[in-house]
XYZ file of C-alpha atoms in Angstrom:
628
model
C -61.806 -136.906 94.013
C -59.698 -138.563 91.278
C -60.235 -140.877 89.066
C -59.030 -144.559 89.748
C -60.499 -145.838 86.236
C -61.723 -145.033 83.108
C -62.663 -146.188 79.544
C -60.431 -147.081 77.017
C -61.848 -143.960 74.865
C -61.302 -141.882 77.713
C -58.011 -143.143 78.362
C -57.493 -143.026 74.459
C -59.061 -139.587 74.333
C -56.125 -138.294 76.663
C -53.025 -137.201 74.740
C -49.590 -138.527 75.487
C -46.834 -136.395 75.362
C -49.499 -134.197 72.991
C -50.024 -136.920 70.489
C -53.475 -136.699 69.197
C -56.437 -139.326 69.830
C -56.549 -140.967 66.377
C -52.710 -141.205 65.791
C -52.183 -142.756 69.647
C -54.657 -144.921 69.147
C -52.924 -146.118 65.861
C -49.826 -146.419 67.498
C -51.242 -148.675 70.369
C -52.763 -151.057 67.564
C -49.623 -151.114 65.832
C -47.603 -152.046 69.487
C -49.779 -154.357 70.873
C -49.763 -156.476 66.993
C -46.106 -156.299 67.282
C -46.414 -157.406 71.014
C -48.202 -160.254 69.456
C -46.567 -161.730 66.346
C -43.125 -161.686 69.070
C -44.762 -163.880 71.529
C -46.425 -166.163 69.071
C -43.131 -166.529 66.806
C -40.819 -166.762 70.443
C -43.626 -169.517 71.496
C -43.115 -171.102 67.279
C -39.684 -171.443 67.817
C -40.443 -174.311 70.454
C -42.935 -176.822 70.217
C -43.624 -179.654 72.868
C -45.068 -183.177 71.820
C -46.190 -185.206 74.954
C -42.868 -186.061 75.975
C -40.403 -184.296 73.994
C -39.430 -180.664 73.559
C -37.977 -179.490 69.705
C -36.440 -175.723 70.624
C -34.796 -173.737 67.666
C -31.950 -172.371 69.485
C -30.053 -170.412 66.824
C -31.104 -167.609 64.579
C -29.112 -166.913 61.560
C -30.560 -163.187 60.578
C -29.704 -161.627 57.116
C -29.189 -162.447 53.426
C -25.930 -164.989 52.355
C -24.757 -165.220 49.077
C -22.224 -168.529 49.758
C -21.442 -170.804 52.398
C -23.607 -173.202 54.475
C -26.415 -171.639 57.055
C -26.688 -173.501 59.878
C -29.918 -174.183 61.597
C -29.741 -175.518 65.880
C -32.067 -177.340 67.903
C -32.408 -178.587 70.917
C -34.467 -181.593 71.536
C -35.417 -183.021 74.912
C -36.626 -186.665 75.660
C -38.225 -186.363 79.297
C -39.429 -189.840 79.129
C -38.397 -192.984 80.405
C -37.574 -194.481 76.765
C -35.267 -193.615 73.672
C -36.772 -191.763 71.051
C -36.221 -191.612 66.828
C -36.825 -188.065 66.119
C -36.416 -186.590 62.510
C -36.575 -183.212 61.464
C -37.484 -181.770 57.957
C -37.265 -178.532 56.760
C -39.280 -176.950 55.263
C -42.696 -178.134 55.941
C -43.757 -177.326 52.791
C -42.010 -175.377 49.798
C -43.011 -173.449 47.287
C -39.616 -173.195 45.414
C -38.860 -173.030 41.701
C -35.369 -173.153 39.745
C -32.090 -174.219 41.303
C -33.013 -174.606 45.124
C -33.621 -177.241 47.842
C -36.575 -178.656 48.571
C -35.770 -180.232 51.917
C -33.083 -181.053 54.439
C -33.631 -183.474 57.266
C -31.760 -185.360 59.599
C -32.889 -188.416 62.072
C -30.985 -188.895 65.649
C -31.876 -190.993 68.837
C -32.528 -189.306 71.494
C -31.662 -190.711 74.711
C -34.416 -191.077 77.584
C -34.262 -187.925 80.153
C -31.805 -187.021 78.246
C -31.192 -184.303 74.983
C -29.345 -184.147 71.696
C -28.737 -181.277 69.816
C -29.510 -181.397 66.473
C -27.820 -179.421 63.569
C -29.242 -178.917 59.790
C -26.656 -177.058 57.250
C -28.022 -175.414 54.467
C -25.825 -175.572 51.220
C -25.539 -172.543 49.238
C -29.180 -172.788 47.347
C -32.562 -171.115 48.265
C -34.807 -172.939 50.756
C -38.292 -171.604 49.811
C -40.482 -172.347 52.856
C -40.927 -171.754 56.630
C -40.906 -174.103 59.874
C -40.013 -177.364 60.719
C -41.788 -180.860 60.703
C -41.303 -183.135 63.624
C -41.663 -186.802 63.315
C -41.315 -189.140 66.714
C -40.778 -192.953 66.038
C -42.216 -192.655 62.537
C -45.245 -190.086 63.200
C -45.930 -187.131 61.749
C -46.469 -184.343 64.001
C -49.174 -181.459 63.369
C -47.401 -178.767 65.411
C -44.819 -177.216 63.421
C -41.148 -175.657 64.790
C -41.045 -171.977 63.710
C -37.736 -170.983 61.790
C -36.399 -168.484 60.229
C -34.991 -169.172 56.944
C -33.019 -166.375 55.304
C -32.327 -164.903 51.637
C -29.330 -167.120 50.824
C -27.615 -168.997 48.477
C -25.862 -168.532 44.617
C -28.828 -168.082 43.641
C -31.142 -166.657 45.691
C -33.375 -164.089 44.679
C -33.464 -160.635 46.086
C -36.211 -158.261 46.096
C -35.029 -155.560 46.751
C -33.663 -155.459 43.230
C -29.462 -156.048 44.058
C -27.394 -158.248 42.035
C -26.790 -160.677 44.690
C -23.047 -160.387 44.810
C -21.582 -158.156 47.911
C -21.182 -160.290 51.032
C -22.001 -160.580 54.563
C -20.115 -159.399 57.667
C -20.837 -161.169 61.099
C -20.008 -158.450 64.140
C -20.279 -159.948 67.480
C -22.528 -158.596 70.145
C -19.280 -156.496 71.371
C -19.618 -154.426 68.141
C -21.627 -151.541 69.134
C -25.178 -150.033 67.086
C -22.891 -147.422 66.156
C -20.128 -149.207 64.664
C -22.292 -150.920 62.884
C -24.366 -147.904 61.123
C -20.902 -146.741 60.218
C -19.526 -149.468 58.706
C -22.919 -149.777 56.440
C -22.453 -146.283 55.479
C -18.642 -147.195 54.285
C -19.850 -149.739 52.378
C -22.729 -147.950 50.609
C -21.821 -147.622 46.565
C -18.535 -149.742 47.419
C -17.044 -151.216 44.456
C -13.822 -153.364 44.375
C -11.833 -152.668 40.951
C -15.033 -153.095 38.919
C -16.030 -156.438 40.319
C -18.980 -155.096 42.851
C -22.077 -152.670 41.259
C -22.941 -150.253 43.033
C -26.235 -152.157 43.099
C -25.138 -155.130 44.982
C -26.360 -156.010 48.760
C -23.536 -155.991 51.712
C -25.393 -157.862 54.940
C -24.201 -156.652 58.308
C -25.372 -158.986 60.554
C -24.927 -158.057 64.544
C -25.169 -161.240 66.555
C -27.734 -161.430 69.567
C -26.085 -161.415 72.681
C -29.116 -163.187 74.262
C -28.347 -166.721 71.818
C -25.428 -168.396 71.093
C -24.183 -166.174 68.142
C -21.047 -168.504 67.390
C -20.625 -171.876 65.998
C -18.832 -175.209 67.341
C -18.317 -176.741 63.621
C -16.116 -174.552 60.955
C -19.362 -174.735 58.362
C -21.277 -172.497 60.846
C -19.076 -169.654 59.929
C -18.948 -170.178 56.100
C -21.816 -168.155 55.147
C -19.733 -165.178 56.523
C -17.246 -163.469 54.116
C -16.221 -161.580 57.773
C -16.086 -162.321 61.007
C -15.510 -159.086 63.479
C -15.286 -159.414 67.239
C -13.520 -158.037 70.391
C -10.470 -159.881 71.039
C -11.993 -160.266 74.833
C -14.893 -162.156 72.636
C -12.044 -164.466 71.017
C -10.584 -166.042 73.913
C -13.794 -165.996 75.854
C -15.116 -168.379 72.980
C -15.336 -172.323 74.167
C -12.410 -174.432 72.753
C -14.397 -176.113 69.940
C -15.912 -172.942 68.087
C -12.413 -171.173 68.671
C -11.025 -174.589 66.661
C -14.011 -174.091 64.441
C -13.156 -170.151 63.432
C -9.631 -170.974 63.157
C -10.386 -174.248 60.167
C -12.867 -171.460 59.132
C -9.691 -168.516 58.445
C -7.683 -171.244 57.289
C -10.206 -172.445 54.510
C -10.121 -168.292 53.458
C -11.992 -167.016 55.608
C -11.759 -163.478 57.058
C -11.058 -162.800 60.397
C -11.089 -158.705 62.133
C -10.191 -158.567 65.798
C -10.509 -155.397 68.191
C -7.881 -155.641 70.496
C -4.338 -157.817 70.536
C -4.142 -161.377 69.603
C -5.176 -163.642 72.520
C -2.932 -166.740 71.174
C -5.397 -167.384 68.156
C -3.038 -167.599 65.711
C -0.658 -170.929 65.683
C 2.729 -169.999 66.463
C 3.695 -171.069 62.486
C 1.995 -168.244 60.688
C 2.425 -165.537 63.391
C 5.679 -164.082 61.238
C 4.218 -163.484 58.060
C 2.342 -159.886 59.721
C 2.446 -157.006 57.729
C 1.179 -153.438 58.720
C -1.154 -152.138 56.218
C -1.900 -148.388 56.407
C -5.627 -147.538 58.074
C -6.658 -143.700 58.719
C -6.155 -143.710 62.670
C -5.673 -147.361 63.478
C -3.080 -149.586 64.214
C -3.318 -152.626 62.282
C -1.291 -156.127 62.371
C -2.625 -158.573 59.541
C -1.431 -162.008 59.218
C -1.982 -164.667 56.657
C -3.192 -168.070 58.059
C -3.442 -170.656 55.783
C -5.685 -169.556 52.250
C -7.082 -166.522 55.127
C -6.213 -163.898 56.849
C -6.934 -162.255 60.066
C -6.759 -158.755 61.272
C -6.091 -157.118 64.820
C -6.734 -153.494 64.853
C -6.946 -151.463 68.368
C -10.780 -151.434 69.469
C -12.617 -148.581 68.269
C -10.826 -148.316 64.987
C -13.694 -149.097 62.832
C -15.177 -145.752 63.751
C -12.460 -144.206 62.307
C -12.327 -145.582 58.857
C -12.913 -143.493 56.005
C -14.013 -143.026 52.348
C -10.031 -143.764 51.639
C -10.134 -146.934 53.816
C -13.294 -148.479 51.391
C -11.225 -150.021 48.982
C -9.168 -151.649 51.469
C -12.233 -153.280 53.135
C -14.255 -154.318 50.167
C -11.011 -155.966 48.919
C -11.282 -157.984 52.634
C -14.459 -158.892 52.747
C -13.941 -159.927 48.895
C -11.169 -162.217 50.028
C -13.329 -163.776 52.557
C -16.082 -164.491 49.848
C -13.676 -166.375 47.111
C -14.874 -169.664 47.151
C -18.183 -168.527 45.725
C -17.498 -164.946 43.897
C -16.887 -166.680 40.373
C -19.969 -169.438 40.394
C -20.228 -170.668 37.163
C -22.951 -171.801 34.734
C -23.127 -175.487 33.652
C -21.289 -174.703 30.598
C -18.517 -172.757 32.159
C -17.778 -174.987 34.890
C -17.415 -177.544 32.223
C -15.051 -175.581 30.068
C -13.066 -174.648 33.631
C -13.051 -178.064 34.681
C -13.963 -180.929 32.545
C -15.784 -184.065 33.497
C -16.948 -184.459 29.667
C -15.341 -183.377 26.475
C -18.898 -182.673 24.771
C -22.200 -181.829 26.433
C -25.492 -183.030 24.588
C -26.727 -186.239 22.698
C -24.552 -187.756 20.205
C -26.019 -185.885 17.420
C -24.344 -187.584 14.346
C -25.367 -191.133 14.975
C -28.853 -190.425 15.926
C -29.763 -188.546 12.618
C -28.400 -191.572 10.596
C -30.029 -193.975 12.869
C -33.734 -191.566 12.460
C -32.791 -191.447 8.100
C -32.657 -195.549 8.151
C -35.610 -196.168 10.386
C -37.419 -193.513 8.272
C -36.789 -195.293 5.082
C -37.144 -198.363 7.025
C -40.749 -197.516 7.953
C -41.958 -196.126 4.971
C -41.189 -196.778 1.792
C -39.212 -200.053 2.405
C -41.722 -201.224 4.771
C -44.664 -200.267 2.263
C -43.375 -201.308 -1.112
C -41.814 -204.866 0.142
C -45.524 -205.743 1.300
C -47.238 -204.380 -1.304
C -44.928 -206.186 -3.735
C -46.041 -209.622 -2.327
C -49.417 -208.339 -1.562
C -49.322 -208.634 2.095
C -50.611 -205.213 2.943
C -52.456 -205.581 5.639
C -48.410 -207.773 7.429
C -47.675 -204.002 7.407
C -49.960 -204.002 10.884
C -47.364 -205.718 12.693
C -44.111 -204.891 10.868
C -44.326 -200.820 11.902
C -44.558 -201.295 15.600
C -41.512 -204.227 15.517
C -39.429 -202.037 13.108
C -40.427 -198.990 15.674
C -39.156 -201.340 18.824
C -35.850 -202.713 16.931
C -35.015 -198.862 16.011
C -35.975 -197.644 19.852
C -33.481 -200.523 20.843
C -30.902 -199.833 18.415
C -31.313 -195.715 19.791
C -30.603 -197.427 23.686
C -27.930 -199.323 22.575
C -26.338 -196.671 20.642
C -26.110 -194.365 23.319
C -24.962 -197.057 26.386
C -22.283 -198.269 23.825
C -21.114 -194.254 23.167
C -21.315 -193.281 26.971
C -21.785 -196.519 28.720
C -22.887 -197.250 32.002
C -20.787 -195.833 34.657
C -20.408 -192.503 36.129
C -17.309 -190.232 35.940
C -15.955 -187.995 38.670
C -13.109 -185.704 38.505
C -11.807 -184.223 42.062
C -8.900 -181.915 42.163
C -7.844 -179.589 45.174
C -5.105 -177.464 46.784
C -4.023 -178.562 50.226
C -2.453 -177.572 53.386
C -1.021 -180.621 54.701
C 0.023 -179.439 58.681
C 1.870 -182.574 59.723
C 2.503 -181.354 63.306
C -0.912 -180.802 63.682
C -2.252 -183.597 61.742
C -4.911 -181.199 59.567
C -5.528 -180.786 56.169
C -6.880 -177.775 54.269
C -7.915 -178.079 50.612
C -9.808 -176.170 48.096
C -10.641 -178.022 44.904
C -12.873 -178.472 42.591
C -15.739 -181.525 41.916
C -17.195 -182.572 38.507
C -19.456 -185.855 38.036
C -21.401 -186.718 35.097
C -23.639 -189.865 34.625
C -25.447 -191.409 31.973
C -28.073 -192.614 34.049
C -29.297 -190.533 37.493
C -27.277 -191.697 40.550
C -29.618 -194.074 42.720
C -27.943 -193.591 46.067
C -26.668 -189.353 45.034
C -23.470 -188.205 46.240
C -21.956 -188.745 49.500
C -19.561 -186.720 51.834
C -18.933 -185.948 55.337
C -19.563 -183.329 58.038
C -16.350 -181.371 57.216
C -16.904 -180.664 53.573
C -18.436 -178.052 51.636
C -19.959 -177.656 48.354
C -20.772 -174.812 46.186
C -22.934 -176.037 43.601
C -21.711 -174.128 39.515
C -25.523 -173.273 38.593
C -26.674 -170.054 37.321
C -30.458 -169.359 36.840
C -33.146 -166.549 37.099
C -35.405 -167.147 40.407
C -38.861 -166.557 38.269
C -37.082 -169.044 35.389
C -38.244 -172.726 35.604
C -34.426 -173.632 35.132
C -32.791 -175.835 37.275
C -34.903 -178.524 39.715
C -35.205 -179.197 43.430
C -32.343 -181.043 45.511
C -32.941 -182.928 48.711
C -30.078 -182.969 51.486
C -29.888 -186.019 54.612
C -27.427 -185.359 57.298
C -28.208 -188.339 59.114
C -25.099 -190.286 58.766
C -22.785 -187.256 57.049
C -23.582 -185.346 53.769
C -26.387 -187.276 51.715
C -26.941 -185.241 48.719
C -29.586 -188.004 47.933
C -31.577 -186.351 45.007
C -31.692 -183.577 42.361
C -27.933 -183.143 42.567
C -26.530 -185.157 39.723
C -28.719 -185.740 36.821
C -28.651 -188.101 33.948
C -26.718 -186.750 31.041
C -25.900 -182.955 32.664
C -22.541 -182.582 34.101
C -22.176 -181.316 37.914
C -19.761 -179.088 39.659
C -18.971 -178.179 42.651
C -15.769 -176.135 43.861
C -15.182 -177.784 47.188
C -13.463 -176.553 50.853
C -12.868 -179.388 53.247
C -11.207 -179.127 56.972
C -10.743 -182.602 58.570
C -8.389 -184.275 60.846
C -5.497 -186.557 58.441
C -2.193 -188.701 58.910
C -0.734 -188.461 55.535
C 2.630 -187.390 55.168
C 6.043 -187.242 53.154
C 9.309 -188.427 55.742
C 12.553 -187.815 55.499
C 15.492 -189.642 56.279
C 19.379 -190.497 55.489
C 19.778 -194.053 53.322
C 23.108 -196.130 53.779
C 25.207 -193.726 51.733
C 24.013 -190.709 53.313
C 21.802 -189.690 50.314
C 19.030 -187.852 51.627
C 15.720 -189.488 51.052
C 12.195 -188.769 50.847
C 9.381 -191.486 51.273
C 5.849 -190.839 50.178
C 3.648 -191.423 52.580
C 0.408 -189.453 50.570
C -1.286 -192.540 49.437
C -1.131 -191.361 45.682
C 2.102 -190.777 43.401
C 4.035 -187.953 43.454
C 5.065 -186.782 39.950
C 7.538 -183.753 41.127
C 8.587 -183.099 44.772
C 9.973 -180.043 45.905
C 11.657 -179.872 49.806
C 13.408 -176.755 51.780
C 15.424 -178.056 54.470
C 15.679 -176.125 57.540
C 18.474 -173.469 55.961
C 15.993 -172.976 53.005
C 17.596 -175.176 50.431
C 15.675 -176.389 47.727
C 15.424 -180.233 47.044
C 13.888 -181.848 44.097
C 12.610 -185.768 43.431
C 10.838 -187.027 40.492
C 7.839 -189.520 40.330
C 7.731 -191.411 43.513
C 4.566 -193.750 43.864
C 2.831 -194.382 47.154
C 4.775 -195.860 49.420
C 7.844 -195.636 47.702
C 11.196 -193.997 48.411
C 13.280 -191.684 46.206
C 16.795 -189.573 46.732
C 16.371 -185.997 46.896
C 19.012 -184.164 44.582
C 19.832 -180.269 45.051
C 17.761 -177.929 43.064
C 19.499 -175.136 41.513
C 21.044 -172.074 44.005
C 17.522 -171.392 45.363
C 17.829 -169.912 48.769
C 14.388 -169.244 51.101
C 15.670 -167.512 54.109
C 12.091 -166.070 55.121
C 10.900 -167.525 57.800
C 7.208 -166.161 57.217
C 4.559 -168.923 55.746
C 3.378 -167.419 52.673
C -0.297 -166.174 51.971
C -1.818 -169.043 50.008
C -4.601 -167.052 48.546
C -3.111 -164.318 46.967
C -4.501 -163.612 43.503
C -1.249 -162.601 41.694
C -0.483 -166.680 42.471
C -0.993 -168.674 39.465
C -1.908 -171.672 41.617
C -5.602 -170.692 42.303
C -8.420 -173.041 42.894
C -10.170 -172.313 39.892
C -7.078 -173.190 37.848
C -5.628 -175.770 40.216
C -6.041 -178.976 37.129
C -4.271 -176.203 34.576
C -1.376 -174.914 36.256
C -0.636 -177.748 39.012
C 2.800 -178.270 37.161
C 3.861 -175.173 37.441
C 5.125 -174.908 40.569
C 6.975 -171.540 42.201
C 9.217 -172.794 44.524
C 10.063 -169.234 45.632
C 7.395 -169.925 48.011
C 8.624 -172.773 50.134
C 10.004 -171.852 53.562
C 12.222 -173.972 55.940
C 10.758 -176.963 56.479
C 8.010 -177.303 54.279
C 7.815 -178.915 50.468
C 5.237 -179.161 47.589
C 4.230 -181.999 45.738
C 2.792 -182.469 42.617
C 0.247 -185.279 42.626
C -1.433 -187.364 39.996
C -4.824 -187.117 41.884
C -6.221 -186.483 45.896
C -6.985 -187.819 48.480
C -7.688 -185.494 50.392
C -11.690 -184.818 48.765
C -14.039 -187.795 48.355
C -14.871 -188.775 44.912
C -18.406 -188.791 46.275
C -20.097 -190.980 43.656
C -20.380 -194.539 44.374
C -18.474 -196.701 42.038
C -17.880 -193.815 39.382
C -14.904 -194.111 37.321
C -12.424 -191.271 38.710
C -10.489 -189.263 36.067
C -6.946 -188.566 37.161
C -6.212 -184.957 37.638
C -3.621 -183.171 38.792
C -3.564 -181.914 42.547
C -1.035 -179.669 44.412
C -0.067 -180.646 48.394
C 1.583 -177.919 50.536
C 3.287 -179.501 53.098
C 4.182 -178.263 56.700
C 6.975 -180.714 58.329
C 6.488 -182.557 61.794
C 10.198 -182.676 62.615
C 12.968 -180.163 60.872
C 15.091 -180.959 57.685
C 18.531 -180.253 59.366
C 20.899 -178.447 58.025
C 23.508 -180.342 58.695
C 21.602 -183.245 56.745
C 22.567 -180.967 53.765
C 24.622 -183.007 50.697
């Protein structure tokens, strides 16, 4: 008769597949614990309070050195009246040194209805777990579970790497395999001395059970890469397709497995080159300050030890915005907000020699001359408050009272399109701390110029709202310590430069950029060069031939390459010096005195002029036969 039960020691007792009692039983433990912590974190990352539901709907996996991390949830409002809900993240920290402290945001959520709620993490630790819920103004006890990754300039690793290297997002089309290989590639990789062999490359493989992709182009920041299946790219909805393609043109890096599925606008598509790859067929083509790749599907598994330098260099592409970070003091010297950091040393010491003598012996002898020791009682603490006053008014006088910013960028203007690319840099400085922070919107992204050790106390905590845009509402601009930023910004803008015939037939430009022009440089649509000087907003100026420059390329030029002088972090030094060799038909480059096309951020700060760079794409074609 057989057995229909037995104990668990019997049933332990049995080997399976010849494993012993002890180590079966081990494993078993060790399954059903794992078992466990999945269902209690899948049950964390949703919480319900009476008649809302907060869901964390997007997981964000492995380390990030730059970019934003974006955080999803979903909240539902089954009841019969609008809710306030805020979230706040983390619950609690722990952090130390240059990170964030928290990031929140407050929406209204509709009754029976749901809003989605999105949380961007700037390029700085968050040292914490989970998410607290409040629901028209109370504090929830149930936390939302979240995972919050190893990232920012700063972060600290421990596994020991430098924190350089850079992450790679592969879609959930990119096979186990591919993946193993392409870690193995990049094992040791170095790219002409700027990567130790020390330093940490994340590949991070997408779950094909979540959404993996992002419908705003910060949600793809954090990745130096981006590799998917060119199926994958036109199966995408509309907005994160328009999302990836702001994110190439902002520098990004872009591989695809397969032909292009009409990704590319029809503008850039000539500019392809065909770089050599051990057994692949390869198309790359630069779009805007990125590039993007098509290779036949299966390539990767092909690559080599020869084909290393080829990819580090890619991914280190994708990564610019944040490879050089800065310390306080560089970013200063790079881009200056202040021509000397620290107190005003001079005055102070001869203000501290009078107020010593002042004190003391004057103070001492006059009284004791007219023998009116004891007046000596009152006279030290008002000679103590005059002197305190004197320091105040010393320093307002030799910094005053309002704050400085200094913006500067590099921008793709695409008329036809009405978009604008820029990269630029940011620099505020304030002799008092900023009540209300620094304020920018949705499409905007900020790498913060601070270097510090994790287990240093350097640095502070910084607070983020995205309630109504960026808040950067505390710990970001302190009294007396300069700030940078080098900034990336994709957003929807009507500025342009128009051309047009006057009475005489002169051809004429009109700027239409809402800040003056100092030099102008136009191809028409044969490729000749045209040149006007100094043209305020809104004004008009003739164009005049400029020199025998011909462009007959009809190819838009990479806008990132590194043997450009033109780079964003020398955009304020070498904004005159203009190449024209790389206008095409139809497009110009002008000069400007300032931008506006990043925020100064700081409310009524005094703005610095600085020189910015436009890079214009025409609506309509500069005719030939407009030609002088």
């Amino acid at each position: 008769m057989s057995r229909i039960g037995c104990s668990v020691d019997d049933c332990y007792g049995r080997r399976a597949g010849g494993m012993p009692y002890g180590a079966f039983k081990a494993f078993t433990v060790v399954v059903a614990c794992a078992v466990t912590c999945l269902v209690a974190a899948s049950t964390a990352h949703g919480r319900t309070y009476g008649d809302v539901t907060v869901t964390n709907v997007m997981s964000q996996g492995d380390h990030s050195v730059g970019g934003y991390l974006e955080y999803r949830f979903l909240v539902e409002n089954r009841g019969s009246d609008d809710r306030t809900v805020t979230l706040r993240m983390p619950a609690s920290s722990y952090g130390r040194g240059h990170h964030i402290r928290e990031i929140r945001r407050t929406a209204r959520v509709p009754a029976t209805g749901a809003t989605e709620m999105v949380l961007w993490q700037p390029p700085l630790p968050v040292n914490g777990g989970s998410v607290h819920v409040t629901i028209d103004g109370q504090g929830q006890r149930e936390r939302v579970g979240v995972s919050i990754p190893n990232h920012g300039v700063t972060a600290y690793d421990p596994w020991g790497h430098s924190g350089n290297g850079g992450t790679i997002l592969l879609s959930p089309a990119i096979d186990g395999g591919t993946r193993d290989h392409l870690e193995r590639l990049l094992e040791g990789a170095s790219s002409a001395g700027r990567y130790a062999s020390g330093d940490r490359w994340s590949l991070v493989r997408a779950e094909r059970h979540r959404p993996w992709w992002s419908e705003h182009w910060l949600g793809w920041t954090r990745y130096n890469t981006v590799m998917l299946a060119a199926d994958e790219l036109a199966g995408l909805p509309s907005a994160a397709r328009d999302a990836l393609r702001q994110y190439v043109m902002a520098g990004g890096t872009l591989i695809v497995l397969g032909e292009d599925p009409g990704f590319v606008p029809e503008r850039w598509r000539g500019g392809s080159t065909s770089p050599p790859l051990t057994g692949s067929e390869v198309r790359a083509v630069g779009v805007g300050f990125g590039i993007c790749w098509f290779v036949e599907a299966g390539a990767p598994d092909r690559w080599g030890s020869s084909d290393r330098t080829w990819l580090v260099d890619l991914i280190d592409h994708g990564g610019q915005p944040w490879n050089d970070v800065q310390t306080m003091e560089q970013a200063n010297s790079t881009f200056s907000v202040i021509d000397e950091l620290g107190v005003p040393i001079r005055g102070l010491l001869a203000l501290m020699i009078v107020f010593a003598i002042a004190i003391g012996p004057v103070n001492l002898l006059l009284f004791a001359r007219v023998n009116r020791r004891t007046w000596t009682l009152w006279t030290t603490p008002v000679i103590a408050l005059v002197f305190s006053v004197a320091v105040f008014g010393y320093a307002t006088l030799a910094e005053g009272w309002t704050a400085t910013a200094r913006v500067a960028g590099f921008t793709l203007l695409d008329e036809s399109t009405r978009h604008a690319t820029t990269l630029g840099w940011a620099g505020y400085y304030a002799p008092l701390t900023p009540r209300d922070g620094l304020r920018f919107d949705e499409t905007t992204e900020l790498t913060p110029q601070v270097r510090s050790d994790f287990w240093s106390n350097e640095g502070n905590a910084r607070f983020v709202d995205w309630t109504n845009g960026q808040h950067l509402y505390a710990g970001w601009v302190q009294a007396r310590v300069p700030a940078h930023f080098t900034v990336r910004n994709n957003e929807p803008r009507r500025e342009r430069v128009t051309f047009s015939r006057g009475e005489d037939g002169q051809l004429q430009a009109t700027n239409g950029l809402g800040v003056d022009i100092e030099q102008l440089h136009v191809a028409d649509e044969a490729g000749r060069v045209y040149r006007a000087s100094n043209l305020v907003a809104g004004g008009r100026a003739d164009l005049e031939p400029f020199g025998e420059h011909q462009s007959g390329k009809d190819e838009l030029p990479s806008l990132l390459d590194r043997t450009w002088p033109i780079t964003v972090r020398h955009i304020a030094e070498n904004a005159s010096n203009i190449r024209v060799d790389i206008l095409r038909p139809n497009t110009y480059i002008a000069s400007l005195t300032s931008t506006p096309f990043i925020e100064p951020g700081l409310e009524d700060a005094r703005v610095l002029p600085s020189p910015s760079v436009v890079y214009g794409l025409m609506q309509e074609p500069l005719r030939a036969d407009q030609r002088d």
